[in-house]
Short mmCIF file of C-alpha atoms in Angstrom, two decimals:
data_model
loop_
_atom_site.label_atom_id
_atom_site.label_comp_id
_atom_site.label_asym_id
_atom_site.label_seq_id
_atom_site.Cartn_x
_atom_site.Cartn_y
_atom_site.Cartn_z
CA MET A 8 17.30 152.97 -52.98
CA THR A 9 14.18 155.07 -53.51
CA ALA A 10 11.40 153.14 -55.24
CA VAL A 11 9.72 154.47 -58.37
CA THR A 12 6.44 153.48 -59.98
CA ILE A 13 6.50 150.53 -62.34
CA SER A 14 5.77 152.83 -65.30
CA ARG A 15 8.65 155.14 -64.31
CA ALA A 16 10.86 152.08 -63.91
CA ALA A 17 10.03 151.02 -67.47
CA THR A 18 10.99 154.48 -68.75
CA LEU A 19 14.33 154.35 -66.92
CA LEU A 20 14.93 150.84 -68.21
CA GLU A 21 14.42 151.97 -71.80
CA HIS A 22 17.06 154.69 -71.36
CA TYR A 23 19.59 152.17 -70.03
CA ILE A 24 18.79 149.83 -72.92
CA ASP A 25 19.32 152.63 -75.42
CA LYS A 26 22.82 153.20 -73.99
CA ASP A 27 23.58 149.46 -73.86
CA MET A 28 23.93 149.51 -70.07
CA PRO A 29 22.95 146.31 -68.23
CA ALA A 30 20.05 147.15 -65.91
CA PHE A 31 18.63 145.34 -62.88
CA LEU A 32 14.92 145.77 -62.12
CA TRP A 33 14.08 145.11 -58.45
CA GLY A 34 10.63 144.83 -56.90
CA ASP A 35 8.15 142.69 -55.01
CA VAL A 36 6.46 139.69 -56.58
CA GLY A 37 3.56 140.26 -58.93
CA ILE A 38 4.03 143.99 -59.60
CA GLY A 39 4.70 143.59 -63.34
CA LYS A 40 8.49 143.53 -63.73
CA SER A 41 8.55 140.73 -66.30
CA GLU A 42 5.53 142.17 -68.09
CA SER A 43 7.29 145.54 -68.35
CA VAL A 44 10.33 143.94 -69.97
CA GLU A 45 8.06 142.06 -72.39
CA ALA A 46 6.25 145.28 -73.30
CA ILE A 47 9.52 147.13 -73.96
CA ALA A 48 10.78 144.26 -76.11
CA GLN A 49 7.56 144.36 -78.14
CA LYS A 50 7.78 148.14 -78.49
CA HIS A 51 11.34 147.89 -79.82
CA GLY A 52 10.61 144.89 -82.04
CA ALA A 53 13.18 142.90 -80.08
CA ASP A 54 13.42 139.17 -79.48
CA LEU A 55 13.15 138.35 -75.77
CA LEU A 56 15.29 135.54 -74.34
CA ASP A 57 13.66 135.00 -70.94
CA ILE A 58 16.08 133.01 -68.78
CA ARG A 59 14.81 132.08 -65.31
CA LEU A 60 18.19 131.78 -63.61
CA SER A 61 16.75 130.01 -60.58
CA MET A 62 16.15 126.98 -62.81
CA PHE A 63 19.66 126.88 -64.32
CA ASP A 64 23.02 125.30 -63.55
CA PRO A 65 26.29 127.00 -64.56
CA VAL A 66 26.78 124.51 -67.40
CA ASP A 67 23.43 125.63 -68.86
CA LEU A 68 24.95 129.04 -69.51
CA ARG A 69 28.36 127.91 -70.76
CA GLY A 70 27.28 124.79 -72.61
CA LEU A 71 28.34 121.14 -72.41
CA PRO A 72 31.95 120.13 -73.10
CA THR A 73 32.83 117.88 -76.01
CA ILE A 74 36.03 116.66 -77.62
CA GLN A 75 36.97 117.90 -81.07
CA ASN A 76 40.36 117.11 -82.61
CA GLY A 77 41.65 116.07 -79.22
CA GLU A 78 40.64 119.33 -77.54
CA THR A 79 37.79 120.23 -75.18
CA VAL A 80 35.26 122.50 -76.84
CA TRP A 81 32.19 123.96 -75.14
CA LEU A 82 29.03 123.58 -77.19
CA LYS A 83 26.97 126.75 -77.50
CA PRO A 84 23.85 126.53 -75.28
CA ALA A 85 20.46 126.56 -76.99
CA ILE A 86 19.55 129.73 -75.06
CA TRP A 87 22.35 131.71 -76.71
CA PRO A 88 21.19 134.39 -79.19
CA LYS A 89 21.23 133.02 -82.73
CA ASP A 90 20.18 136.01 -84.86
CA ASN A 91 22.74 138.82 -85.13
CA SER A 92 20.44 141.10 -87.13
CA ARG A 93 17.43 141.59 -84.82
CA PRO A 94 17.57 143.52 -81.54
CA THR A 95 17.55 141.02 -78.69
CA PHE A 96 16.99 141.32 -74.93
CA LEU A 97 18.81 138.76 -72.79
CA PHE A 98 16.62 138.78 -69.68
CA PHE A 99 17.97 137.11 -66.53
CA ASP A 100 14.77 136.87 -64.47
CA GLU A 101 14.78 135.64 -60.84
CA PHE A 102 18.47 136.54 -60.72
CA ASP A 103 18.66 136.62 -56.93
CA ARG A 104 16.99 133.21 -56.64
CA ALA A 105 19.83 131.55 -58.53
CA SER A 106 22.69 129.83 -56.73
CA PRO A 107 25.91 131.83 -56.26
CA ALA A 108 27.62 129.66 -58.91
CA VAL A 109 24.92 130.46 -61.49
CA GLN A 110 25.01 134.14 -60.57
CA SER A 111 28.78 134.14 -61.13
CA ALA A 112 28.37 132.56 -64.56
CA ALA A 113 25.71 135.10 -65.51
CA LEU A 114 27.90 137.97 -64.27
CA GLN A 115 30.67 136.89 -66.64
CA ILE A 116 28.19 137.48 -69.45
CA VAL A 117 27.14 140.84 -68.00
CA LEU A 118 30.70 142.12 -67.52
CA ASN A 119 32.49 140.67 -70.53
CA ARG A 120 29.53 140.00 -72.85
CA ARG A 121 30.89 136.49 -73.17
CA ILE A 122 31.31 133.24 -71.27
CA GLY A 123 34.13 130.96 -72.27
CA GLU A 124 34.46 131.13 -76.04
CA HIS A 125 30.84 132.24 -76.56
CA LYS A 126 30.55 135.98 -77.24
CA LEU A 127 27.36 137.99 -77.32
CA PRO A 128 26.65 139.73 -80.63
CA GLY A 129 26.36 143.52 -80.58
CA ASN A 130 22.58 143.49 -81.03
CA VAL A 131 21.99 142.03 -77.53
CA ARG A 132 20.99 144.11 -74.49
CA ILE A 133 21.17 142.66 -70.97
CA ILE A 134 18.44 143.01 -68.33
CA ALA A 135 18.03 141.30 -64.94
CA ALA A 136 15.21 141.22 -62.41
CA GLY A 137 14.79 140.06 -58.84
CA ASN A 138 12.80 140.49 -55.65
CA GLY A 139 15.60 141.38 -53.25
CA ASN A 140 14.62 141.98 -49.65
CA THR A 141 10.95 142.34 -50.59
CA ASP A 142 10.78 138.54 -50.56
CA ARG A 143 11.17 136.58 -47.36
CA VAL A 144 12.42 133.25 -48.62
CA GLY A 145 14.31 131.74 -51.51
CA THR A 146 16.51 134.70 -52.46
CA GLN A 147 20.31 134.82 -52.43
CA ARG A 148 22.37 137.88 -51.69
CA THR A 149 23.97 139.42 -54.75
CA SER A 150 27.64 140.37 -54.45
CA ALA A 151 28.90 143.96 -54.34
CA ALA A 152 31.05 143.23 -57.40
CA GLY A 153 28.03 141.88 -59.23
CA ASN A 154 25.82 144.80 -58.21
CA ASN A 155 28.40 147.24 -59.55
CA ARG A 156 27.96 145.77 -63.03
CA PHE A 157 24.34 146.91 -63.29
CA ALA A 158 22.30 150.07 -63.21
CA HIS A 159 19.67 149.39 -60.52
CA ILE A 160 15.98 150.35 -60.53
CA GLN A 161 13.73 149.73 -57.52
CA ALA A 162 10.09 149.52 -58.63
CA GLU A 163 6.81 149.36 -56.76
CA ALA A 164 3.19 148.86 -57.73
CA ASP A 165 1.11 152.00 -58.16
CA LEU A 166 -2.53 152.57 -58.92
CA ASP A 167 -2.22 154.92 -61.88
CA SER A 168 0.19 152.68 -63.81
CA TRP A 169 -2.02 149.69 -63.15
CA ARG A 170 -5.20 151.50 -64.21
CA LYS A 171 -3.55 152.66 -67.44
CA TRP A 172 -2.59 149.09 -68.19
CA ALA A 173 -5.99 147.70 -67.17
CA ALA A 174 -7.90 150.19 -69.31
CA THR A 175 -5.92 149.27 -72.43
CA SER A 176 -5.85 145.52 -71.74
CA GLY A 177 -9.59 144.92 -71.61
CA LEU A 178 -9.52 143.86 -67.96
CA HIS A 179 -12.97 143.20 -66.50
CA PRO A 180 -14.51 146.55 -65.45
CA MET A 181 -15.58 145.05 -62.13
CA VAL A 182 -11.95 144.55 -61.13
CA ILE A 183 -10.94 148.01 -62.36
CA ALA A 184 -13.78 149.55 -60.38
CA PHE A 185 -12.97 147.62 -57.22
CA ILE A 186 -9.27 148.58 -57.23
CA SER A 187 -10.20 152.21 -57.88
CA PHE A 188 -12.49 151.96 -54.84
CA ARG A 189 -9.96 150.07 -52.66
CA PRO A 190 -6.51 151.04 -54.05
CA GLU A 191 -4.70 149.74 -50.95
CA LEU A 192 -5.61 146.22 -52.09
CA LEU A 193 -3.78 146.51 -55.39
CA HIS A 194 -0.72 145.05 -53.69
CA LYS A 195 -0.87 143.93 -50.08
CA ARG A 196 1.41 141.39 -48.51
CA GLY A 197 0.07 139.09 -45.82
CA ASP A 198 2.12 137.54 -43.02
CA LYS A 199 4.82 134.97 -43.69
CA ASN A 200 2.28 132.13 -43.65
CA THR A 201 -0.03 133.73 -46.19
CA LYS A 202 0.04 131.90 -49.51
CA SER A 203 -2.45 134.02 -51.47
CA PHE A 204 -2.43 137.81 -51.40
CA PRO A 205 -3.38 140.66 -53.74
CA THR A 206 -0.88 141.74 -56.40
CA PRO A 207 -1.37 143.33 -59.83
CA ARG A 208 -0.67 139.90 -61.35
CA ALA A 209 -3.21 138.21 -59.08
CA TRP A 210 -5.92 140.72 -59.98
CA SER A 211 -5.47 139.81 -63.63
CA SER A 212 -6.35 136.24 -62.63
CA VAL A 213 -9.29 137.40 -60.51
CA ALA A 214 -10.72 139.08 -63.61
CA GLU A 215 -11.05 135.65 -65.21
CA PHE A 216 -13.60 134.69 -62.53
CA ALA A 217 -15.45 138.00 -62.09
CA ASP A 218 -18.44 136.56 -63.95
CA ALA A 219 -18.30 133.12 -62.33
CA ALA A 220 -21.45 131.73 -60.68
CA ASP A 221 -22.35 133.27 -57.33
CA ASP A 222 -22.02 129.97 -55.49
CA ILE A 223 -18.36 129.45 -56.45
CA ARG A 224 -16.89 132.85 -57.30
CA MET A 225 -15.69 133.78 -53.81
CA ASP A 226 -13.94 130.44 -53.28
CA LEU A 227 -12.15 130.82 -56.61
CA VAL A 228 -11.08 134.38 -55.82
CA THR A 229 -9.98 133.43 -52.31
CA GLY A 230 -7.49 131.01 -53.81
CA LEU A 231 -5.93 133.91 -55.71
CA ILE A 232 -5.88 136.82 -53.24
CA GLY A 233 -6.79 135.43 -49.80
CA GLU A 234 -9.95 135.43 -47.69
CA GLY A 235 -10.16 139.06 -46.55
CA PRO A 236 -9.67 140.73 -49.94
CA ALA A 237 -11.87 138.10 -51.59
CA ALA A 238 -14.71 138.86 -49.17
CA GLU A 239 -14.45 142.57 -49.94
CA PHE A 240 -14.40 141.88 -53.66
CA GLU A 241 -17.45 139.63 -53.36
CA GLY A 242 -19.37 142.39 -51.62
CA PHE A 243 -18.42 144.79 -54.37
CA VAL A 244 -19.48 142.32 -57.06
CA ARG A 245 -22.95 142.19 -55.56
CA VAL A 246 -23.13 145.99 -55.64
CA PHE A 247 -21.97 145.94 -59.26
CA LYS A 248 -24.61 143.39 -60.26
CA ASN A 249 -27.37 145.50 -58.70
CA LEU A 250 -26.52 148.63 -60.69
CA PRO A 251 -29.07 150.12 -63.09
CA SER A 252 -28.73 148.87 -66.64
CA LEU A 253 -25.78 150.66 -68.24
CA ASP A 254 -27.64 150.74 -71.55
CA ALA A 255 -30.56 152.45 -69.81
CA VAL A 256 -28.18 155.00 -68.26
CA ILE A 257 -26.67 155.76 -71.67
CA ALA A 258 -30.12 156.05 -73.24
CA ASP A 259 -31.35 158.52 -70.57
CA PRO A 260 -28.28 160.18 -69.01
CA THR A 261 -30.23 163.04 -67.44
CA GLY A 262 -33.01 160.92 -65.98
CA ALA A 263 -31.20 157.75 -64.87
CA LYS A 264 -30.70 157.37 -61.14
CA VAL A 265 -27.35 158.46 -59.70
CA PRO A 266 -26.15 156.18 -56.87
CA SER A 267 -25.06 157.72 -53.57
CA ASP A 268 -23.00 154.76 -52.33
CA PRO A 269 -19.27 155.25 -53.13
CA ALA A 270 -18.81 151.63 -54.19
CA ALA A 271 -21.73 151.88 -56.60
CA ARG A 272 -20.35 155.11 -58.02
CA TYR A 273 -16.99 153.50 -58.73
CA ALA A 274 -18.74 150.51 -60.26
CA ILE A 275 -21.01 152.44 -62.60
CA THR A 276 -18.15 154.75 -63.65
CA ALA A 277 -15.95 151.80 -64.63
CA GLY A 278 -18.81 150.10 -66.44
CA LEU A 279 -19.60 153.19 -68.51
CA ALA A 280 -15.92 153.73 -69.37
CA VAL A 281 -15.81 150.26 -70.92
CA LYS A 282 -18.98 150.83 -72.95
CA ALA A 283 -17.96 154.25 -74.31
CA THR A 284 -18.00 154.65 -78.11
CA MET A 285 -17.80 157.56 -80.53
CA GLN A 286 -21.59 157.47 -80.76
CA ASN A 287 -22.52 157.38 -77.06
CA PHE A 288 -19.65 159.29 -75.44
CA GLN A 289 -21.66 162.50 -75.14
CA ASN A 290 -24.41 160.73 -73.21
CA ILE A 291 -21.88 159.01 -70.97
CA ILE A 292 -20.16 162.31 -70.18
CA THR A 293 -23.54 163.90 -69.48
CA TYR A 294 -24.26 161.21 -66.88
CA LEU A 295 -20.74 161.23 -65.38
CA ASP A 296 -20.96 164.99 -64.88
CA ARG A 297 -23.90 164.38 -62.54
CA LEU A 298 -21.48 162.56 -60.23
CA PRO A 299 -18.78 164.26 -58.13
CA GLN A 300 -15.93 165.49 -60.32
CA GLU A 301 -13.51 162.71 -59.31
CA PHE A 302 -15.83 160.14 -60.92
CA SER A 303 -16.24 162.19 -64.08
CA VAL A 304 -12.45 162.41 -64.39
CA LEU A 305 -12.07 158.71 -63.62
CA GLY A 306 -14.61 157.63 -66.21
CA VAL A 307 -13.44 159.93 -69.01
CA THR A 308 -9.78 159.07 -68.36
CA ASP A 309 -10.38 155.32 -68.44
CA ALA A 310 -12.54 155.57 -71.56
CA CYS A 311 -9.87 157.55 -73.44
CA ARG A 312 -7.10 155.23 -72.33
CA ARG A 313 -9.06 152.28 -73.65
CA ASP A 314 -9.95 154.05 -76.91
CA PRO A 315 -7.71 157.10 -77.59
CA SER A 316 -9.92 158.16 -80.52
CA LEU A 317 -12.53 159.28 -77.97
CA SER A 318 -10.28 162.19 -77.04
CA HIS A 319 -10.88 163.63 -80.52
CA THR A 320 -14.67 163.84 -80.19
CA PRO A 321 -16.59 167.09 -79.67
CA ALA A 322 -17.92 165.60 -76.43
CA PHE A 323 -14.41 165.25 -75.01
CA THR A 324 -13.35 168.70 -76.25
CA GLN A 325 -16.26 170.34 -74.45
CA TRP A 326 -15.62 168.24 -71.33
CA ALA A 327 -11.96 169.33 -71.33
CA VAL A 328 -13.01 172.98 -71.57
CA ASP A 329 -15.43 172.52 -68.67
CA HIS A 330 -12.73 170.79 -66.59
CA GLN A 331 -9.69 172.94 -67.38
CA ASP A 332 -8.31 172.42 -63.89
CA VAL A 333 -7.94 168.68 -64.55
CA THR A 334 -4.90 167.06 -66.14
CA LEU A 335 -5.48 163.63 -67.67
#
């Protein structure tokens, strides 16, 4: 199956949801599968029932048996949707880490929209996610019969989707700048013995320590993404910290020094994108246009993704005219 970007995968998933078709989102760990489902649920105003199947037994899905009037009755599990009026996503995460017995129980729900006497209300949409052969341990093969019950989407991490998310999520500009500078480290698996490695999820955690003290930051980051990437990030941090004052650059965009080092250019571009406002955007664009065009595009794009109102300023309009060959 050909992989698509995580943003494209989310678009496909929405179409399947709209047609009430169960969909299975495949992809490596940490690329944002669960986060994509959460974002779609929020967009649709839907309740999200996140069920980590790897932690369940079959009885957890069907419910415990009890005796009523001399007959065995299966009590409805607490995870079962309770509100028939609100749109609801039943999300079977870590599907291929569940035991075959649990997978079979979940597939009854997928195929028949019921298990035992418990029937899903019409407002529920079914989604599953798993790692498949991108993971080396802990996964179970899914059956051909089970696979045929889903529409399948193979997703992979990609820089543009991640940068769009990072710009709108307030991620530390140092991390955004570093990944723009070293995009191959957005998601990079180590060998089978590597416990920490870079993923989009891990970089979100790295951002929490970007401003940590110099004597401990690298050790903290190493625990999240591994020694090699952490060493590169540490070097970049030191470049970032030695940049000219961003406020001074904004105050004097034609006179402030323009760095020649590529890492410093990425760093100052990301920093200015975060500081852009309606009042200073013209000065920021003036400075960015003194850099090679790729940095001007990078900075203006990130600024407008973070604050879409900036795209309605005269400064942006003139920039767009001057860069007609560029598509944001």
